[in-house]
Amino acid sequence: MQTKRSTFRNGWLPYALLAPQIIITLIFFVWPASQALMQSVYRQGDAFGVRPPTFVGLRNFAMLFDDSLYLNSLKVTLYFSVGTTVLSMGLALLFAVMVNRMIRSKDTYTTFLVWPYAIAPAIAGVLWWFIFNPNIGILPYVLNGIGYDWNHRSSSSDAMILVIVAAAWKQISYNFLFFLAGLQSIPQSLLEAAAIDGASRMKRFWTIVFPLLSPVTFFLLVVNIVYAMFDTFGVIHATTEGGPSQATNILVYKVFRDGFVNLNMGSSAAQSVILMGIVIILTVIQFRYIERRVNY
Amino acid sequence: MATIVMDDLHKVYAGGVKAVTGISLDIADGEMIVLVGPSGCGKSTLLRMVAGLETISDGTLKIGDRVVNNLEPAERDIAMVFQNYALYPHMTVFNNLAYGLRNRKFPKAEIDRRVREAAEMLEIAQFLDRKPRNLSGGQRQRVAMGRALVREPAAFLFDEPLSNLDAKLRVQMRVEIRQLQKRLKTTSLYVTHDQLEALTMADRLVVLNGGKIEQVGTPMDVFSKPASVFVAGFIGSPAMNMIDAAYLHDKGEGNALPALPQGADLIGVRPDDLLLTAPQGPHLRLSGTVALLEPAGAESHIYVMLEGNSQPITIRVQGLPTVLEGAQVDFYAALDALHPFVRETGLRVA
Ligand SMILES: Nc1ncnc2c1ncn2[C@@H]1O[C@H](COP(=O)(O)OP(=O)(O)O)[C@@H](O)[C@H]1O
Ligand SMILES: [Mg+2]
């Protein structure tokens, strides 16, 4: 790596230029994070100031891992993230392969496939809420026709499918663009050589294309897990609100519910700290592997 | 081992570009054919049609005694070496070589034997565990060759395989490929835009221009009797000098003049065939002003301006020239070193 070095004549200028970014980071990231860290080791006082907050060490964390609701939320998050990631990446790869094979209208299809990315998560949630609505939605109506009684308000699995579909849908655009760029960077001659080497279309995909996409795939894997775990609040909030009976209450949503609805700040803070830890780990993995340029 | 027969092959690309227009060629078993021509003349297109990577718009193509027009590349029993080598970057050298055999369900022991044999032959045995990115250009080239060899195909197809190598390595690999091909006696079709490669490697060379064959023949044939002005200019370096026949009649002297072929209005003469001393036998003499001397090691090039001509004439002499820049010089050409052409058709007078 080359480093760029410039020199400023005024000693304070570089700091002044950095200040806005630093201030924003301090106010919106560092301060709340430190608050959460603080609160996670305190037991909350009461609203009238009669009982002051008390230091409880790691009790909030210990309680979490004894709490079957929290463990359930972990499990739900796992299903949800894996489901969302696999669905959105799988479909995106399929679309990218198909568009990459096209000769005309390539750009038109690309544009259409990218549009969903411009839609806010909450709006996407509402969209899916309408489509899946057991009373007025088109999908339950169609499913009813083939004998399936859709109701995500009572069925846990229906609810999970709904949030996965709604969350994955939006991410397909992003994944699609990366996969398409990845596919386009594979030299045509490699596939021609493989064709001469007697590999069928399928075989070429799995033995040449897919391995060569692995850096892209890995990058997207991390991005998608992070998205599913932390960026899907709007989707959940607009569709199932975590229900029915906690079936779609993923970790981020639970933080919000416990903190702002149930007003259990200590537990909520401890949960945020755990989430923070997960983000940090994912980010570290991401950077480690991007530097190493996976696989070949 | 197979013959390749092209019968009136045509290629029209989707955009309407006519890249190959009516090529017929019989390639004997074990023959090394070099397709040579300027960039864009359709060499790669023709080669890729033989490989099955481009569809054949019209005509028939036979490899061995099968018509292969509609066969997939894998079914044609050919192997191809690409200009950029097209090695699989995520596989080791061993796996690169083995890939085609595995796809064809060869037994493991046989794959192992063939890969090691090819690796020995190409002196890449010590790199079998490396990935392509850890090899030099020359080594990659050998791996690409190896991938073709292990298959023991009916024919090798090469698309400018040496053009990414530096000059020295290019000569070395040129010799090695030719030796290997002679030893294996595998029918080969070799594409290049380098006339020297074409002359040195070919059993027969095919000069292409604008999607058509200009001339087919042994390197000696093509060099000593170019069939057209185009071939004369393309094969041989420095290029053949072209002089107006009218100018020769007007300004030339010597006992060869009356013997110039009838109907030829353009006379070609190679830089080597222009002499500074009069040869025995019928010859002609010209004179001009030395515009530039270009020493090139063992030989030198003398550029001479003829009166009233804008292009200089090139003379190649051994060692250092004995003339001075700016001086007037007389030079000679033997009658049998003259190549008569008709300007309008571009063809040689028989
Ligand atoms: N895929 C293609 N689509 C349209 N035209 C092409 C394509 N490939 C090559 N051509 C055109 O066909 C002609 C011959 O190309 P090519 O066979 O690559 O020439 P060469 O290998 O002799 O340099 C050129 O005019 C080129 O622009
Ligand atoms: Mg070419």
XYZ file of C-alpha atoms and ligand atoms in Angstrom:
674
model
C 0.000 0.000 0.000
C 1.168 3.450 -0.830
C 0.407 6.207 1.590
C -0.475 9.651 0.451
C 1.025 12.407 2.448
C 0.205 16.057 2.224
C 1.415 18.781 4.477
C -0.663 21.616 5.862
C 0.961 24.884 6.703
C -1.585 25.684 9.397
C -1.406 23.351 12.347
C -5.111 23.558 13.124
C -6.463 23.188 9.585
C -6.440 19.379 9.402
C -8.278 19.224 12.737
C -10.833 21.766 11.590
C -11.450 19.738 8.440
C -11.895 16.556 10.426
C -14.021 18.165 13.130
C -17.511 17.731 11.625
C -16.945 14.017 11.104
C -15.471 13.577 14.548
C -18.284 15.517 16.212
C -20.943 13.481 14.434
C -19.200 10.265 15.383
C -18.932 11.370 19.001
C -22.546 12.503 19.351
C -24.313 9.793 17.410
C -22.053 6.787 17.895
C -19.567 7.023 20.708
C -21.819 8.729 23.241
C -24.841 6.391 22.836
C -22.540 3.390 22.744
C -20.898 4.409 25.987
C -24.326 5.088 27.509
C -25.412 1.610 26.528
C -22.239 0.140 27.999
C -22.894 2.039 31.240
C -26.533 1.116 31.494
C -25.838 -2.512 30.773
C -24.065 -2.885 34.110
C -26.655 -0.934 36.158
C -30.032 -1.831 37.464
C -32.432 0.913 36.604
C -33.755 3.250 39.287
C -37.464 3.930 39.519
C -39.176 6.808 37.786
C -39.630 8.836 40.995
C -35.973 8.825 42.038
C -36.768 6.962 45.233
C -34.474 4.097 44.327
C -31.302 5.232 42.509
C -29.713 3.081 39.783
C -27.501 0.423 41.300
C -24.384 -1.172 39.917
C -25.033 -4.853 39.223
C -21.973 -5.932 37.234
C -22.742 -8.567 34.618
C -26.103 -9.505 36.152
C -28.058 -8.077 33.229
C -26.082 -10.299 30.852
C -26.438 -13.365 33.049
C -30.162 -12.809 33.258
C -30.397 -12.562 29.492
C -28.884 -15.960 28.958
C -31.269 -17.438 31.505
C -34.206 -15.859 29.758
C -35.971 -18.279 27.410
C -37.424 -15.344 25.478
C -33.942 -14.039 24.757
C -32.660 -17.459 23.735
C -35.697 -17.786 21.497
C -34.875 -14.434 19.954
C -31.324 -15.641 19.247
C -32.715 -18.686 17.487
C -35.232 -16.625 15.537
C -32.468 -14.235 14.486
C -30.379 -17.160 13.286
C -33.187 -18.574 11.139
C -34.098 -15.159 9.882
C -30.541 -14.119 8.934
C -29.675 -17.400 7.287
C -33.003 -17.481 5.442
C -32.741 -13.897 4.262
C -29.109 -14.237 3.218
C -29.567 -17.494 1.336
C -32.748 -16.358 -0.386
C -31.508 -12.941 -1.450
C -28.065 -14.129 -2.522
C -29.408 -17.181 -4.296
C -31.952 -15.242 -6.309
C -29.493 -12.421 -7.007
C -26.935 -14.898 -8.356
C -29.566 -16.542 -10.509
C -30.652 -13.196 -11.944
C -27.068 -12.062 -12.474
C -26.202 -15.237 -14.371
C -29.267 -14.850 -16.551
C -28.700 -11.165 -17.276
C -25.014 -11.793 -17.941
C -25.978 -14.300 -20.596
C -28.186 -11.790 -22.402
C -26.892 -9.936 -25.399
C -29.551 -7.277 -25.857
C -31.670 -5.570 -23.165
C -28.953 -6.230 -20.583
C -29.096 -2.658 -19.304
C -32.877 -2.538 -19.166
C -33.073 -5.610 -16.977
C -30.268 -4.374 -14.784
C -32.133 -1.116 -14.207
C -35.352 -2.899 -13.282
C -33.563 -5.228 -10.928
C -31.896 -2.336 -9.149
C -35.049 -0.333 -8.480
C -36.163 -2.122 -5.312
C -32.982 -0.905 -3.649
C -34.257 2.638 -3.810
C -37.291 1.810 -1.676
C -37.167 2.457 2.074
C -37.357 -0.694 4.245
C -40.516 0.445 6.014
C -42.274 1.049 2.723
C -41.148 -2.318 1.456
C -42.567 -3.734 4.692
C -45.935 -2.097 4.096
C -45.901 -3.358 0.531
C -45.409 -6.896 1.714
C -47.932 -6.364 4.495
C -50.514 -5.640 1.806
C -49.495 -8.485 -0.422
C -49.539 -10.997 2.436
C -52.505 -9.558 4.335
C -54.731 -12.526 5.270
C -57.900 -10.504 4.617
C -57.132 -8.353 1.605
C -53.770 -9.615 0.293
C -53.339 -11.153 -3.122
C -50.982 -13.909 -2.019
C -53.174 -15.519 0.662
C -55.968 -15.387 -1.892
C -53.882 -17.270 -4.443
C -52.564 -19.694 -1.809
C -56.110 -20.309 -0.664
C -56.947 -21.294 -4.210
C -54.349 -24.075 -4.058
C -55.548 -25.143 -0.626
C -53.069 -23.409 1.668
C -54.536 -21.372 4.486
C -52.084 -18.493 4.854
C -52.139 -16.596 8.098
C -48.980 -14.999 9.403
C -50.896 -13.577 12.356
C -51.370 -16.994 13.855
C -48.823 -19.208 12.159
C -45.210 -18.751 13.288
C -43.773 -20.280 10.135
C -45.946 -18.131 7.874
C -44.778 -15.066 9.764
C -41.149 -16.096 9.438
C -41.542 -16.690 5.700
C -43.156 -13.288 5.331
C -40.362 -11.367 7.042
C -37.676 -13.342 5.240
C -39.253 -12.686 1.854
C -39.794 -9.016 2.628
C -36.255 -8.548 3.915
C -34.588 -10.573 1.161
C -36.496 -8.863 -1.622
C -34.889 -5.537 -0.983
C -31.379 -6.903 -0.739
C -31.560 -8.744 -4.059
C -30.757 -5.574 -6.016
C -27.571 -4.921 -4.124
C -26.396 -8.524 -4.360
C -27.348 -8.646 -8.012
C -25.123 -5.702 -8.896
C -22.128 -7.215 -7.166
C -22.665 -10.636 -8.692
C -23.110 -9.152 -12.147
C -19.897 -7.164 -11.834
C -18.178 -10.311 -10.590
C -19.445 -12.348 -13.519
C -18.384 -9.716 -15.995
C -14.864 -9.755 -14.657
C -14.448 -13.441 -15.489
C -12.672 -13.651 -18.863
C -14.776 -15.286 -21.548
C -11.793 -17.338 -22.671
C -11.809 -19.264 -19.371
C -15.290 -20.522 -20.095
C -14.350 -21.294 -23.668
C -11.324 -23.259 -22.498
C -13.566 -25.166 -20.100
C -16.066 -25.869 -22.863
C -13.284 -27.312 -25.002
C -12.151 -29.235 -21.928
C -15.483 -31.020 -21.997
C -17.299 -29.296 -19.131
C -21.068 -28.954 -19.462
C -22.741 -25.627 -18.803
C -23.583 -26.657 -15.237
C -20.118 -28.008 -14.628
C -18.561 -24.804 -15.946
C -20.666 -22.818 -13.538
C -19.790 -24.873 -10.476
C -16.122 -25.508 -11.237
C -15.094 -22.208 -12.841
C -17.596 -19.403 -12.354
C -18.647 -20.070 -8.783
C -15.121 -20.460 -7.382
C -14.019 -17.316 -9.185
C -16.949 -15.463 -7.632
C -15.952 -16.535 -4.150
C -14.445 -13.185 -3.094
C -17.685 -11.454 -4.099
C -19.784 -14.152 -2.466
C -17.884 -13.878 0.769
C -18.139 -10.127 0.846
C -21.877 -10.311 0.208
C -22.307 -13.016 2.811
C -21.031 -10.724 5.541
C -22.902 -7.694 4.212
C -26.140 -9.668 4.051
C -25.823 -11.119 7.524
C -25.179 -7.653 8.882
C -28.163 -6.376 6.928
C -30.466 -9.138 8.128
C -29.442 -8.749 11.728
C -29.333 -4.991 12.063
C -30.993 -3.289 9.160
C -34.359 -5.013 9.023
C -36.027 -3.255 11.919
C -38.319 -1.413 9.523
C -39.404 -4.590 7.772
C -40.321 -6.331 11.028
C -41.984 -3.264 12.465
C -44.188 -2.760 9.417
C -45.230 -6.400 9.040
C -45.333 -8.660 12.095
C -44.050 -6.481 14.958
C -42.135 -9.489 16.188
C -45.151 -11.728 16.497
C -47.015 -13.978 16.576
C -45.852 -15.017 20.038
C -42.245 -13.870 19.529
C -41.863 -15.897 16.315
C -40.217 -13.038 14.418
C -38.831 -11.095 17.357
C -35.243 -10.775 16.146
C -32.535 -9.312 18.379
C -32.667 -5.702 17.148
C -36.419 -5.654 17.390
C -36.314 -7.094 20.883
C -33.898 -4.351 21.974
C -36.426 -1.794 20.859
C -39.389 -3.590 22.404
C -37.735 -4.241 25.753
C -36.263 -0.749 25.970
C -38.905 1.548 24.588
C -42.105 -0.419 24.969
C -41.443 -2.407 28.137
C -39.016 0.226 29.510
C -36.535 -2.335 30.781
C -33.437 -0.203 30.104
C -30.846 -2.401 31.778
C -31.730 -5.502 29.815
C -32.154 -3.549 26.614
C -28.725 -1.984 27.066
C -27.113 -5.350 27.702
C -28.737 -6.655 24.537
C -27.358 -3.699 22.550
C -23.901 -4.373 23.895
C -24.122 -7.965 22.689
C -25.251 -6.751 19.286
C -22.353 -4.334 19.250
C -20.031 -7.244 19.903
C -21.516 -9.190 16.983
C -21.084 -6.253 14.618
C -17.489 -5.835 15.695
C -16.737 -9.505 15.083
C -18.389 -9.463 11.639
C -16.508 -6.326 10.682
C -13.189 -7.803 11.739
C -13.865 -10.956 9.711
C -14.826 -8.814 6.759
C -11.631 -6.767 6.819
C -9.378 -9.742 7.461
C -10.685 -11.597 4.442
C -10.996 -8.677 2.098
C -7.332 -8.010 2.659
C -6.504 -11.591 1.852
C -8.656 -11.704 -1.251
C -10.031 -15.151 -0.568
C -9.236 -18.339 -2.353
C -7.149 -17.650 -5.425
C -4.455 -37.555 -35.608
C -6.768 -36.233 -38.246
C -7.146 -34.255 -41.391
C -9.104 -31.010 -41.383
C -11.082 -30.064 -44.453
C -12.625 -26.629 -44.831
C -15.035 -26.264 -47.670
C -16.147 -22.749 -48.573
C -16.456 -21.549 -44.972
C -18.251 -18.303 -44.275
C -18.765 -16.315 -41.101
C -21.168 -13.438 -40.756
C -21.327 -11.987 -37.242
C -24.592 -10.919 -35.680
C -23.847 -7.259 -36.469
C -23.419 -8.114 -40.168
C -19.607 -8.122 -40.184
C -18.382 -10.622 -42.768
C -15.274 -11.897 -41.056
C -14.618 -14.988 -43.193
C -15.725 -15.142 -46.811
C -15.316 -18.434 -48.610
C -12.299 -20.244 -47.243
C -11.441 -23.705 -48.546
C -8.402 -25.548 -47.280
C -7.295 -29.161 -46.951
C -5.014 -29.859 -44.036
C -3.146 -33.146 -44.082
C -2.755 -35.370 -41.064
C 0.130 -34.178 -38.904
C 0.594 -30.970 -40.829
C 1.427 -27.635 -39.204
C -0.569 -24.919 -40.912
C 0.067 -21.309 -39.965
C -2.656 -18.751 -40.610
C -1.031 -15.372 -40.988
C -2.382 -11.959 -41.820
C -2.822 -8.473 -40.432
C -4.986 -7.826 -37.397
C -8.702 -8.041 -38.198
C -8.329 -10.270 -41.250
C -10.373 -13.077 -39.696
C -7.673 -15.460 -38.422
C -9.125 -15.862 -34.947
C -12.616 -16.149 -36.333
C -11.588 -19.007 -38.614
C -9.736 -20.760 -35.812
C -12.675 -20.367 -33.445
C -14.983 -21.776 -36.097
C -12.805 -24.861 -36.217
C -12.825 -25.021 -32.403
C -16.608 -24.716 -32.288
C -16.535 -21.450 -30.341
C -18.161 -19.586 -33.243
C -20.956 -20.970 -35.361
C -20.285 -21.625 -39.028
C -22.548 -19.408 -41.143
C -22.029 -21.411 -44.310
C -19.855 -24.176 -45.724
C -18.753 -27.477 -44.240
C -15.972 -28.326 -41.862
C -14.641 -31.841 -41.458
C -12.255 -33.041 -38.791
C -11.133 -36.585 -39.557
C -14.048 -38.010 -41.461
C -16.790 -36.345 -39.436
C -18.606 -33.193 -40.445
C -18.369 -31.163 -37.246
C -20.397 -28.057 -38.150
C -22.952 -28.726 -35.456
C -20.802 -30.424 -32.830
C -20.010 -28.813 -29.494
C -16.359 -27.814 -28.918
C -15.941 -30.728 -26.516
C -17.080 -33.211 -29.155
C -14.615 -32.097 -31.824
C -11.562 -33.674 -30.224
C -9.456 -30.543 -30.510
C -7.407 -28.618 -27.972
C -6.785 -24.906 -28.049
C -4.062 -22.648 -26.684
C -5.365 -19.137 -26.093
C -3.527 -15.874 -26.494
C -4.063 -14.999 -22.829
C -3.514 -18.680 -21.889
C -6.937 -18.845 -20.186
C -5.563 -20.862 -17.270
C -8.034 -21.512 -14.459
C -6.689 -19.116 -11.817
C -8.136 -20.949 -8.824
C -6.669 -24.332 -9.745
C -3.149 -25.633 -9.356
C -1.132 -26.402 -12.457
C -1.877 -30.082 -11.920
C -5.600 -29.453 -11.818
C -5.423 -27.168 -14.807
C -3.913 -30.003 -16.804
C -6.199 -32.640 -15.337
C -9.457 -30.703 -15.752
C -10.206 -31.839 -19.307
C -9.366 -35.450 -18.512
C -11.513 -35.498 -15.382
C -14.452 -34.092 -17.305
C -13.998 -36.945 -19.724
C -14.012 -39.456 -16.879
C -10.492 -40.769 -17.386
C -9.315 -43.163 -14.652
C -7.291 -41.467 -11.941
C -4.085 -43.363 -12.672
C -4.250 -42.459 -16.348
C -4.801 -38.791 -15.538
C -1.841 -38.851 -13.210
C 0.376 -40.526 -15.800
C -0.567 -38.143 -18.602
C -0.236 -35.004 -16.516
C 3.195 -35.981 -15.248
C 4.352 -36.992 -18.692
C 3.254 -33.677 -20.191
C 4.777 -31.785 -17.285
C 8.118 -33.564 -17.811
C 8.011 -32.845 -21.505
C 7.372 -29.138 -20.907
C 9.691 -28.884 -17.894
C 6.972 -27.686 -15.557
C 6.980 -30.738 -13.292
C 8.246 -28.735 -10.326
C 5.326 -26.276 -10.603
C 2.489 -28.779 -10.497
C 1.333 -27.589 -7.068
C 1.452 -23.893 -7.855
C -1.369 -21.631 -8.903
C -0.986 -19.853 -12.260
C -0.511 -16.449 -10.647
C 2.747 -17.702 -9.124
C 4.233 -18.507 -12.514
C 6.129 -16.346 -14.996
C 4.701 -15.615 -18.433
C 6.799 -18.306 -20.069
C 5.796 -20.901 -17.485
C 2.123 -20.045 -17.921
C 2.559 -20.495 -21.632
C 3.939 -23.971 -20.984
C 1.015 -24.836 -18.737
C -1.367 -23.752 -21.479
C 0.529 -26.015 -23.856
C 0.397 -28.812 -21.325
C -3.342 -28.533 -20.997
C -3.590 -29.111 -24.747
C -1.028 -31.930 -24.757
C -2.537 -34.146 -22.064
C -5.718 -34.487 -24.011
C -3.868 -36.096 -26.949
C -6.395 -34.493 -29.294
C -6.844 -34.911 -33.037
C -5.686 -31.347 -33.601
C -4.070 -28.417 -31.811
C -5.376 -24.927 -32.348
C -3.147 -22.008 -31.381
C -4.357 -18.404 -31.313
C -1.302 -16.146 -31.199
C 0.084 -18.098 -28.252
C 3.394 -16.253 -28.126
C 2.271 -12.677 -28.517
C 2.297 -11.997 -24.765
C 5.916 -13.064 -24.332
C 9.026 -10.934 -24.640
C 11.077 -11.240 -27.817
C 13.684 -13.639 -26.501
C 11.217 -16.033 -24.929
C 9.103 -15.863 -28.029
C 11.925 -17.267 -30.151
C 12.627 -19.981 -27.601
C 8.991 -21.057 -27.336
C 8.597 -20.918 -31.078
C 11.342 -23.472 -31.469
C 9.967 -25.650 -28.681
C 6.418 -25.676 -29.995
C 7.657 -26.618 -33.444
C 9.876 -29.410 -32.101
C 7.045 -30.749 -29.979
C 4.622 -30.648 -32.878
C 7.049 -32.506 -35.118
C 7.591 -35.137 -32.475
C 3.898 -35.666 -31.704
C 2.872 -35.338 -35.364
C -0.422 -33.752 -34.330
C -2.292 -31.761 -36.949
C -2.003 -28.103 -35.953
C -3.559 -24.834 -36.914
C -1.516 -21.904 -35.700
C -2.630 -18.287 -35.899
C -0.167 -15.411 -35.840
C 0.249 -11.929 -37.241
C 4.032 -12.290 -37.101
C 5.368 -13.166 -40.543
C 8.623 -14.493 -39.081
C 6.748 -16.953 -36.860
C 4.754 -17.986 -39.889
C 7.812 -18.550 -42.063
C 9.752 -20.461 -39.425
C 7.022 -22.696 -38.038
C 4.812 -23.639 -40.937
C 4.748 -26.739 -43.075
C 2.437 -24.635 -45.175
C 1.323 -21.135 -44.471
C -1.947 -19.507 -45.367
C -1.917 -15.771 -45.906
C -5.290 -14.241 -45.094
C -6.533 -10.813 -46.030
C -10.017 -9.435 -45.467
C -11.497 -12.848 -44.695
C -10.093 -14.452 -47.855
C -7.077 -16.587 -48.628
C -4.417 -14.666 -50.552
C -2.003 -17.539 -50.889
C -1.332 -21.024 -49.569
C 2.073 -22.657 -49.827
C 5.266 -23.709 -48.163
C 7.177 -20.841 -46.585
C 9.714 -21.034 -49.433
C 6.966 -20.883 -52.070
C 5.263 -17.946 -50.495
C 8.475 -16.071 -49.876
C 10.015 -16.640 -53.285
C 6.843 -16.385 -55.355
C 4.334 -14.165 -53.553
C 1.021 -14.465 -55.368
C -0.031 -10.876 -54.809
C 1.220 -7.438 -53.879
C -0.380 -7.949 -50.486
C 1.548 -11.136 -49.780
C 4.739 -9.595 -51.111
C 4.350 -6.728 -48.692
C 3.330 -8.832 -45.726
C 5.808 -11.713 -45.869
C 9.474 -10.819 -45.538
C 11.077 -8.074 -43.501
C 11.980 -5.411 -44.411
C 9.080 -5.430 -46.843
C 9.549 -5.898 -50.556
C 10.216 -2.718 -52.567
C 7.626 -1.870 -55.190
C 8.746 0.127 -58.219
C 6.644 1.346 -61.107
C 7.484 -0.589 -64.269
C 7.194 2.668 -66.217
C 9.884 4.191 -64.029
C 12.173 1.240 -64.728
C 11.693 1.565 -68.445
C 12.299 5.271 -68.195
C 15.197 5.495 -65.761
C 16.545 1.970 -65.485
C 19.468 0.650 -67.428
C 20.959 -2.749 -68.056
C 20.458 -5.803 -70.165
C 17.395 -7.080 -68.246
C 15.066 -4.295 -69.344
C 13.731 -5.842 -72.533
C 13.066 -9.074 -70.613
C 10.598 -7.534 -68.134
C 7.316 -9.510 -68.300
C 4.566 -8.140 -70.491
C 1.575 -6.700 -68.686
C 3.372 -6.102 -65.397
C 3.150 -2.484 -64.347
C 4.513 -2.939 -60.823
C 7.813 -4.615 -60.105
C 8.716 -5.937 -56.665
C 12.223 -6.583 -55.472
C 13.309 -7.693 -52.014
C 15.801 -5.544 -50.086
C 18.212 -8.517 -50.072
C 18.106 -8.784 -53.829
C 19.315 -5.230 -54.408
C 23.084 -5.257 -54.812
C 25.698 -2.540 -54.817
C 27.800 -4.358 -57.412
C 26.584 -5.649 -60.758
C 25.752 -9.364 -60.738
C 26.523 -11.877 -63.495
C 23.740 -12.478 -65.993
C 20.881 -10.239 -67.001
C 20.199 -7.434 -64.552
C 19.094 -3.854 -64.340
C 20.679 -0.841 -62.793
C 19.084 2.082 -60.956
C 20.493 5.034 -59.151
C 19.292 7.303 -56.397
C 20.312 9.361 -53.372
C 21.061 7.716 -50.037
C 18.485 9.175 -47.615
C 19.387 7.218 -44.466
C 21.731 4.511 -43.268
C 20.417 2.169 -40.611
C 23.020 -0.151 -39.121
C 21.339 -3.156 -37.463
C 24.173 -5.289 -36.149
C 25.130 -7.978 -38.630
C 23.322 -6.183 -41.418
C 22.487 -2.646 -42.466
C 19.606 -1.020 -44.272
C 20.221 1.641 -46.858
C 17.251 3.842 -47.749
C 17.563 5.286 -51.236
C 15.288 7.943 -52.764
C 14.634 7.483 -56.457
C 14.108 10.645 -58.401
C 10.432 11.584 -58.464
C 9.382 8.881 -55.951
C 8.131 9.671 -52.452
C 8.802 6.243 -50.886
C 12.423 5.263 -50.337
C 13.790 1.975 -51.639
C 15.278 -0.312 -48.975
C 18.504 -2.170 -49.639
C 19.805 -4.711 -47.169
C 23.550 -5.323 -47.052
C 25.731 -7.455 -44.797
C 27.897 -5.618 -42.276
C 28.412 -1.877 -42.500
C 27.501 -0.066 -45.717
C 30.265 1.448 -47.797
C 28.180 4.383 -48.996
C 27.562 7.734 -47.321
C 24.282 9.488 -46.548
C 23.469 12.075 -49.198
C 25.650 10.385 -51.799
C 24.460 9.186 -55.179
C 24.468 5.402 -55.411
C 24.060 2.847 -58.181
C 22.413 -0.439 -57.370
C 21.523 -3.567 -59.278
C 18.937 -6.326 -59.339
C 19.203 -9.642 -61.186
C 16.392 -10.343 -63.618
C 15.247 -13.437 -61.739
C 14.943 -11.440 -58.501
C 12.182 -9.285 -59.956
C 8.556 -9.997 -59.015
C 6.115 -8.766 -61.667
C 2.631 -7.640 -60.564
C -0.398 -6.017 -62.093
C -1.284 -2.971 -60.041
C -5.000 -3.034 -60.708
C -5.671 -6.631 -59.651
C -2.780 -6.811 -57.222
C -1.899 -10.229 -58.662
C 1.369 -11.654 -59.825
C 1.987 -12.046 -63.557
C 2.426 -15.762 -64.103
N -17.883 -11.265 -31.806
C -17.770 -10.470 -32.890
N -18.838 -9.759 -33.328
C -18.744 -8.966 -34.414
N -17.632 -8.810 -35.140
C -16.525 -9.483 -34.761
C -16.541 -10.336 -33.620
N -15.298 -10.872 -33.477
C -14.562 -10.366 -34.481
N -15.282 -9.537 -35.252
C -14.820 -8.827 -36.472
O -14.434 -9.790 -37.413
C -13.235 -9.410 -38.061
C -12.171 -10.464 -37.895
O -11.796 -10.524 -36.544
P -10.750 -11.561 -35.982
O -11.074 -12.905 -36.502
O -10.671 -11.408 -34.522
O -9.400 -11.041 -36.663
P -7.890 -11.418 -36.348
O -7.852 -12.520 -35.361
O -7.321 -11.785 -37.665
O -7.251 -10.169 -35.831
C -12.874 -8.053 -37.506
O -13.356 -7.072 -38.372
C -13.579 -8.007 -36.194
O -13.916 -6.683 -35.868
Mg -7.012 -12.561 -33.369
